[in-house]
Amino acid sequence: MMGTIHRVETHSLRSSPEKLWRAACRVDANLQSRRALLGDDLFTDHAWLILVSLYRTEAEGRCIDLPMLGERVALRSTNVRRWLKVLGECGLVDQLDNDVCVAQLTATGVDHVEHLLEGTTGN
């Protein structure tokens, strides 16, 4: 029997789902703290907050409806819908037309969010 050792580039390693979920929780808490400290007038990271919120709910096996997402990101439903439209046009989310789930991340959205979260996992 012969074994082969391959060099693995550390940048190609993916974090575990649990590490990524924990990173999403930390990022979400940081965003919420920044928003509380700076106030809505100076908080401009709504798109990232929406993406992280969608990622967290999906990672937890839940759906989020429009009112709940609006409350989570502290935006009116009309503003959440506008952001979801823009994120959809960028290929990051699919808007769903039902009362249970307002949107979900696309495969590209998950990949992008996880790529950004990997930088916060300490790998």
mmCIF file of C-alpha atoms in Angstrom:
data_model
loop_
_atom_site.group_PDB
_atom_site.id
_atom_site.type_symbol
_atom_site.label_atom_id
_atom_site.label_comp_id
_atom_site.label_asym_id
_atom_site.label_seq_id
_atom_site.Cartn_x
_atom_site.Cartn_y
_atom_site.Cartn_z
ATOM 1 C CA MET A 1 0.000 0.000 0.000
ATOM 2 C CA MET A 2 1.284 3.427 -0.841
ATOM 3 C CA GLY A 3 0.314 6.712 0.764
ATOM 4 C CA THR A 4 0.588 10.103 -0.782
ATOM 5 C CA ILE A 5 0.931 13.361 1.025
ATOM 6 C CA HIS A 6 -0.587 16.376 -0.630
ATOM 7 C CA ARG A 7 0.086 19.921 0.357
ATOM 8 C CA VAL A 8 -3.139 21.657 1.298
ATOM 9 C CA GLU A 9 -3.286 25.396 0.905
ATOM 10 C CA THR A 10 -4.764 26.859 4.079
ATOM 11 C CA HIS A 11 -6.754 29.420 2.109
ATOM 12 C CA SER A 12 -8.657 26.588 0.426
ATOM 13 C CA LEU A 13 -9.888 25.053 3.696
ATOM 14 C CA ARG A 14 -13.540 25.634 4.522
ATOM 15 C CA SER A 15 -14.690 26.200 8.067
ATOM 16 C CA SER A 16 -17.159 23.811 9.628
ATOM 17 C CA PRO A 17 -20.858 24.736 9.529
ATOM 18 C CA GLU A 18 -20.813 25.266 13.297
ATOM 19 C CA LYS A 19 -17.833 27.642 13.090
ATOM 20 C CA LEU A 20 -19.527 29.576 10.310
ATOM 21 C CA TRP A 21 -22.774 29.773 12.293
ATOM 22 C CA ARG A 22 -20.888 31.026 15.360
ATOM 23 C CA ALA A 23 -19.099 33.578 13.178
ATOM 24 C CA ALA A 24 -22.465 34.716 11.799
ATOM 25 C CA CYS A 25 -23.759 35.130 15.357
ATOM 26 C CA ARG A 26 -20.699 37.219 16.295
ATOM 27 C CA VAL A 27 -20.970 39.345 13.152
ATOM 28 C CA ASP A 28 -24.678 39.859 13.770
ATOM 29 C CA ALA A 29 -24.061 40.905 17.378
ATOM 30 C CA ASN A 30 -21.312 43.285 16.235
ATOM 31 C CA LEU A 31 -23.584 44.841 13.616
ATOM 32 C CA GLN A 32 -26.376 45.253 16.160
ATOM 33 C CA SER A 33 -23.937 46.852 18.651
ATOM 34 C CA ARG A 34 -22.583 49.239 16.009
ATOM 35 C CA ARG A 35 -26.083 50.209 15.034
ATOM 36 C CA ALA A 36 -27.131 50.805 18.658
ATOM 37 C CA LEU A 37 -24.010 52.831 19.399
ATOM 38 C CA LEU A 38 -23.945 54.893 16.208
ATOM 39 C CA GLY A 39 -27.689 55.167 15.671
ATOM 40 C CA ASP A 40 -29.624 54.612 12.474
ATOM 41 C CA ASP A 41 -28.390 57.874 10.958
ATOM 42 C CA LEU A 42 -24.811 56.558 10.839
ATOM 43 C CA PHE A 43 -25.475 52.862 10.242
ATOM 44 C CA THR A 44 -25.158 52.010 6.552
ATOM 45 C CA ASP A 45 -24.577 48.259 6.440
ATOM 46 C CA HIS A 46 -28.172 47.135 5.860
ATOM 47 C CA ALA A 47 -27.318 44.741 3.023
ATOM 48 C CA TRP A 48 -24.771 42.823 5.123
ATOM 49 C CA LEU A 49 -27.120 42.758 8.112
ATOM 50 C CA ILE A 50 -29.883 41.285 5.930
ATOM 51 C CA LEU A 51 -27.518 38.679 4.431
ATOM 52 C CA VAL A 52 -26.222 37.650 7.862
ATOM 53 C CA SER A 53 -29.776 37.446 9.220
ATOM 54 C CA LEU A 54 -30.848 35.217 6.334
ATOM 55 C CA TYR A 55 -27.725 33.071 6.761
ATOM 56 C CA ARG A 56 -28.351 32.624 10.496
ATOM 57 C CA THR A 57 -31.990 31.662 10.095
ATOM 58 C CA GLU A 58 -31.166 29.201 7.316
ATOM 59 C CA ALA A 59 -28.289 27.712 9.340
ATOM 60 C CA GLU A 60 -30.712 27.256 12.234
ATOM 61 C CA GLY A 61 -33.206 25.509 9.944
ATOM 62 C CA ARG A 62 -35.752 28.310 10.158
ATOM 63 C CA CYS A 63 -37.465 30.668 7.758
ATOM 64 C CA ILE A 64 -37.982 34.350 8.366
ATOM 65 C CA ASP A 65 -41.021 36.307 7.260
ATOM 66 C CA LEU A 66 -41.029 39.947 6.178
ATOM 67 C CA PRO A 67 -42.198 41.446 9.491
ATOM 68 C CA MET A 68 -39.650 39.399 11.451
ATOM 69 C CA LEU A 69 -36.801 40.332 9.092
ATOM 70 C CA GLY A 70 -37.863 43.973 9.222
ATOM 71 C CA GLU A 71 -37.801 43.865 13.013
ATOM 72 C CA ARG A 72 -34.451 42.060 13.020
ATOM 73 C CA VAL A 73 -32.785 44.664 10.808
ATOM 74 C CA ALA A 74 -34.873 47.594 12.142
ATOM 75 C CA LEU A 75 -36.226 48.633 8.748
ATOM 76 C CA ARG A 76 -39.743 49.148 7.461
ATOM 77 C CA SER A 77 -41.053 46.358 5.257
ATOM 78 C CA THR A 78 -40.871 48.578 2.164
ATOM 79 C CA ASN A 79 -37.171 49.198 2.772
ATOM 80 C CA VAL A 80 -36.508 45.506 3.404
ATOM 81 C CA ARG A 81 -38.250 44.672 0.119
ATOM 82 C CA ARG A 82 -36.060 47.232 -1.717
ATOM 83 C CA TRP A 83 -32.898 45.709 -0.248
ATOM 84 C CA LEU A 84 -34.082 42.198 -1.124
ATOM 85 C CA LYS A 85 -34.739 43.337 -4.694
ATOM 86 C CA VAL A 86 -31.202 44.723 -4.984
ATOM 87 C CA LEU A 87 -29.687 41.618 -3.379
ATOM 88 C CA GLY A 88 -31.773 39.489 -5.749
ATOM 89 C CA GLU A 89 -30.518 41.454 -8.750
ATOM 90 C CA CYS A 90 -26.979 40.738 -7.530
ATOM 91 C CA GLY A 91 -27.799 37.019 -7.449
ATOM 92 C CA LEU A 92 -27.415 36.721 -3.679
ATOM 93 C CA VAL A 93 -31.014 36.037 -2.619
ATOM 94 C CA ASP A 94 -34.187 34.574 -4.039
ATOM 95 C CA GLN A 95 -37.307 36.409 -2.934
ATOM 96 C CA LEU A 96 -40.127 34.061 -2.025
ATOM 97 C CA ASP A 97 -43.735 35.016 -2.424
ATOM 98 C CA ASN A 98 -45.243 33.482 0.689
ATOM 99 C CA ASP A 99 -46.079 34.423 4.264
ATOM 100 C CA VAL A 100 -43.595 32.047 5.887
ATOM 101 C CA CYS A 101 -40.308 32.863 4.145
ATOM 102 C CA VAL A 102 -39.590 36.237 2.601
ATOM 103 C CA ALA A 103 -36.280 35.210 1.009
ATOM 104 C CA GLN A 104 -33.462 32.719 1.063
ATOM 105 C CA LEU A 105 -29.846 32.915 0.046
ATOM 106 C CA THR A 106 -28.899 31.570 -3.356
ATOM 107 C CA ALA A 107 -25.946 29.193 -3.663
ATOM 108 C CA THR A 108 -23.878 32.227 -4.671
ATOM 109 C CA GLY A 109 -25.202 34.139 -1.660
ATOM 110 C CA VAL A 110 -24.259 31.328 0.721
ATOM 111 C CA ASP A 111 -20.819 31.064 -0.861
ATOM 112 C CA HIS A 112 -20.189 34.822 -0.575
ATOM 113 C CA VAL A 113 -21.452 35.065 2.995
ATOM 114 C CA GLU A 114 -19.409 32.038 4.083
ATOM 115 C CA HIS A 115 -16.325 33.418 2.367
ATOM 116 C CA LEU A 116 -16.695 36.657 4.338
ATOM 117 C CA LEU A 117 -17.471 34.795 7.572
ATOM 118 C CA GLU A 118 -14.390 32.600 7.189
ATOM 119 C CA GLY A 119 -12.271 35.686 7.765
ATOM 120 C CA THR A 120 -13.826 35.989 11.227
ATOM 121 C CA THR A 121 -13.501 32.361 12.380
ATOM 122 C CA GLY A 122 -9.862 32.516 13.368
ATOM 123 C CA ASN A 123 -8.723 29.831 10.902
#
